[in-house]
Amino acid sequence: MDCSSVLSGMITYFPLIDPSPETEIIGIHFTPEGLYRLLGVDASIFKDIMIDGSTYFFGISDIIPSLQEEKDHKVKLETIASFIRSKNRDKKIPEVFKTLLRNLNQEKTFLTVSELALKYDISKKTIERYFLKCVGINPKTYLMILRLNRVFEYIYSNPESSMNEVITKCGYFDQAHFIKDFKKISGETPLSFFKNKSNSLAKVVYDLTEN
């Protein structure tokens, strides 16, 4: 994609980003419902796509030259944050769903959609509708991605842990369950995916899944 800014919604695969050595990338990570609240449009239209940021952030190209010239990263981030705040439509979401999302991202427990419906006293269909509209993906996929993220967080914090310990702490039934979910997102098994990766976290994951 040949553009100076890129906007993406929820990604349900591992995207390959291979910039040239001289490219500087600044990433802005929104909360799960952030794009919906910011732009006021159905988040599902952004699922698994990367589009020119100026499509929805009109005028962003005007601040690119100053970002390229600025050497202070803190100033760059403040410039971007100020621009994004100027576009904020502050679209409201139901309080119960806001609480549900916040708790999912803070708690270390792993609930099914049925258990979430029971806990928050709303129907599974309502949860499904909230997720598709405000987050952009269905709740089952979101929970799967959240659990996989916890795997990497746990391994990063506990590099000496065994794979059995990792999958138990992160809510998987067994290693086969973890491998099945990982393959859904990456298209490969963990062993295959991390085999040729060079970073230290990849080495730990590769060693764990190999043994």
Coordinates of C-alpha atoms in Angstrom, one line a residue:
M1 CA 0.0 0.0 0.0
D2 CA 1.5 3.3 -1.1
C3 CA 0.3 5.9 1.4
S4 CA 1.7 7.7 4.4
S5 CA -1.0 6.6 6.9
V6 CA -2.8 3.3 7.2
L7 CA -6.0 2.6 9.1
S8 CA -6.9 -1.0 10.2
G9 CA -9.6 -2.6 12.2
M10 CA -9.5 -5.9 14.0
I11 CA -7.1 -8.3 12.3
T12 CA -7.9 -12.0 12.6
Y13 CA -4.7 -13.2 11.0
F14 CA -1.0 -12.5 11.4
P15 CA -0.3 -9.7 8.9
L16 CA 3.1 -9.5 7.2
I17 CA 4.6 -5.9 7.4
D18 CA 7.9 -5.6 5.7
P19 CA 8.9 -1.9 5.5
S20 CA 12.1 -0.7 3.9
P21 CA 15.0 0.0 6.3
E22 CA 14.6 3.8 6.1
T23 CA 10.9 3.7 6.9
E24 CA 9.8 5.0 10.3
I25 CA 6.5 3.5 11.7
I26 CA 4.4 5.0 14.4
G27 CA 1.5 2.8 15.5
I28 CA -1.6 4.0 17.4
H29 CA -3.3 1.1 19.3
F30 CA -6.9 1.8 19.9
T31 CA -9.0 0.0 22.6
P32 CA -11.2 -2.8 21.1
E33 CA -14.2 -0.4 20.7
G34 CA -12.0 2.6 20.0
L35 CA -12.6 3.0 16.2
Y36 CA -16.4 2.8 16.7
R37 CA -16.4 5.4 19.4
L38 CA -14.0 7.6 17.5
L39 CA -15.5 7.5 14.0
G40 CA -19.1 6.5 14.8
V41 CA -19.3 3.9 12.1
D42 CA -19.8 0.2 12.2
A43 CA -16.5 -1.4 13.2
S44 CA -17.1 -4.5 11.2
I45 CA -16.3 -2.6 7.9
F46 CA -12.7 -2.4 9.0
K47 CA -12.2 -6.1 9.8
D48 CA -9.1 -7.6 8.2
I49 CA -8.4 -4.6 5.9
M50 CA -5.8 -1.9 5.7
I51 CA -6.9 1.3 4.0
D52 CA -5.5 4.8 3.4
G53 CA -5.9 6.6 6.7
S54 CA -7.1 9.8 5.0
T55 CA -10.2 8.0 3.9
Y56 CA -11.6 8.5 7.5
F57 CA -9.1 10.9 9.0
F58 CA -9.5 13.7 6.5
G59 CA -6.6 16.1 6.8
I60 CA -4.1 13.7 8.3
S61 CA -1.8 14.1 5.3
D62 CA -1.4 17.8 6.3
I63 CA 0.5 16.8 9.5
I64 CA 2.8 14.2 7.9
P65 CA 5.5 16.7 6.8
S66 CA 5.8 18.1 10.3
L67 CA 6.0 14.5 11.7
Q68 CA 8.8 13.6 9.2
E69 CA 10.8 16.7 10.2
E70 CA 10.3 16.4 14.0
K71 CA 13.0 14.6 15.8
D72 CA 11.4 14.4 19.2
H73 CA 9.2 11.2 19.4
K74 CA 7.2 12.7 22.3
V75 CA 6.2 15.7 20.2
K76 CA 5.3 13.4 17.3
L77 CA 2.9 11.4 19.5
E78 CA 1.4 14.6 21.0
T79 CA 0.8 15.9 17.4
I80 CA -0.9 12.6 16.4
A81 CA -3.0 12.5 19.6
S82 CA -4.2 16.1 19.2
F83 CA -5.2 15.3 15.6
I84 CA -7.1 12.2 16.5
R85 CA -8.9 14.0 19.4
S86 CA -10.0 16.7 16.9
K87 CA -11.8 13.9 15.0
N88 CA -13.5 12.3 18.0
R89 CA -17.2 11.8 17.6
D90 CA -17.4 10.2 21.1
K91 CA -19.9 7.6 19.9
K92 CA -21.5 6.1 23.0
I93 CA -21.7 2.3 23.7
P94 CA -24.0 0.6 26.2
E95 CA -22.5 0.7 29.7
V96 CA -22.9 -3.0 30.2
F97 CA -20.9 -3.7 27.1
K98 CA -18.2 -1.2 28.1
T99 CA -18.0 -3.0 31.5
L100 CA -17.9 -6.4 29.8
L101 CA -15.0 -5.4 27.5
R102 CA -13.0 -3.7 30.3
N103 CA -13.3 -6.8 32.5
L104 CA -12.4 -9.2 29.7
N105 CA -9.2 -7.3 29.1
Q106 CA -8.3 -6.9 32.8
E107 CA -9.3 -10.2 34.3
K108 CA -7.3 -13.4 33.9
T109 CA -10.3 -15.7 33.7
F110 CA -11.6 -17.1 30.4
L111 CA -15.4 -17.2 29.9
T112 CA -17.4 -18.6 27.0
V113 CA -20.1 -16.4 25.2
S114 CA -22.8 -18.3 27.1
E115 CA -21.0 -17.6 30.4
L116 CA -20.7 -13.9 29.5
A117 CA -24.4 -13.7 28.7
L118 CA -25.2 -15.2 32.1
K119 CA -22.8 -13.0 34.0
Y120 CA -23.9 -9.7 32.5
D121 CA -27.6 -10.7 32.2
I122 CA -27.8 -10.1 28.4
S123 CA -28.6 -12.5 25.6
K124 CA -26.0 -14.1 23.4
K125 CA -27.5 -12.4 20.4
T126 CA -27.1 -9.0 22.0
I127 CA -23.5 -9.7 22.8
E128 CA -22.9 -10.8 19.2
R129 CA -24.5 -7.6 17.9
Y130 CA -22.5 -5.4 20.3
F131 CA -19.2 -7.1 19.3
L132 CA -19.9 -6.9 15.5
K133 CA -20.9 -3.3 15.6
C134 CA -18.5 -1.9 18.2
V135 CA -15.5 -4.2 17.9
G136 CA -15.8 -5.5 14.4
I137 CA -15.6 -9.2 15.0
N138 CA -17.8 -11.8 16.7
P139 CA -17.2 -12.5 20.4
K140 CA -15.9 -16.1 19.8
T141 CA -13.1 -14.8 17.6
Y142 CA -12.3 -12.0 20.0
L143 CA -12.0 -14.4 22.9
M144 CA -9.8 -16.6 20.9
I145 CA -7.5 -13.7 20.0
L146 CA -7.5 -12.5 23.6
R147 CA -6.5 -15.9 24.8
L148 CA -3.6 -16.2 22.3
N149 CA -2.4 -12.7 23.3
R150 CA -2.3 -13.9 26.9
V151 CA -0.2 -16.9 25.8
F152 CA 2.5 -14.5 24.5
E153 CA 2.3 -12.2 27.5
Y154 CA 2.7 -15.2 29.8
I155 CA 5.6 -16.7 27.9
Y156 CA 7.3 -13.3 27.8
S157 CA 6.9 -12.9 31.6
N158 CA 7.7 -16.6 32.4
P159 CA 10.2 -17.8 29.8
E160 CA 11.1 -20.8 31.9
S161 CA 7.6 -22.1 32.0
S162 CA 6.5 -25.4 30.4
M163 CA 4.0 -25.6 27.6
N164 CA 1.5 -27.4 29.9
E165 CA 1.8 -24.6 32.4
V166 CA 1.3 -22.0 29.7
I167 CA -1.8 -23.6 28.2
T168 CA -3.4 -24.2 31.6
K169 CA -2.8 -20.6 32.8
C170 CA -4.2 -19.2 29.6
G171 CA -7.4 -21.2 29.6
Y172 CA -6.8 -24.0 27.0
F173 CA -8.0 -27.5 27.5
D174 CA -4.8 -29.0 26.2
Q175 CA -2.0 -28.4 23.8
A176 CA -4.1 -29.5 20.8
H177 CA -6.6 -26.8 21.7
F178 CA -3.9 -24.2 21.7
I179 CA -2.4 -25.4 18.4
K180 CA -5.9 -25.4 16.7
D181 CA -6.6 -21.8 17.7
F182 CA -3.1 -20.7 16.7
K183 CA -3.5 -22.3 13.3
K184 CA -6.8 -20.5 12.8
I185 CA -5.1 -17.2 13.2
S186 CA -1.7 -17.8 11.6
G187 CA -2.5 -20.5 9.1
E188 CA 0.4 -22.5 10.6
T189 CA 1.2 -24.5 13.7
P190 CA 3.2 -22.7 16.4
L191 CA 6.2 -24.9 15.6
S192 CA 6.1 -24.1 11.9
F193 CA 5.4 -20.4 12.4
F194 CA 8.2 -19.7 14.8
K195 CA 10.8 -22.0 13.3
N196 CA 12.6 -19.4 11.3
K197 CA 11.8 -16.3 13.5
S198 CA 14.9 -14.7 15.1
N199 CA 13.6 -12.8 18.1
S200 CA 13.9 -14.2 21.6
L201 CA 10.2 -14.7 22.3
A202 CA 9.9 -16.7 19.1
K203 CA 12.7 -18.9 20.2
V204 CA 11.0 -19.6 23.5
V205 CA 7.6 -20.4 21.9
Y206 CA 9.4 -22.6 19.3
D207 CA 11.3 -24.5 22.0
L208 CA 8.1 -25.0 24.1
T209 CA 6.1 -26.3 21.2
E210 CA 8.9 -28.5 19.9
N211 CA 9.1 -30.4 23.2

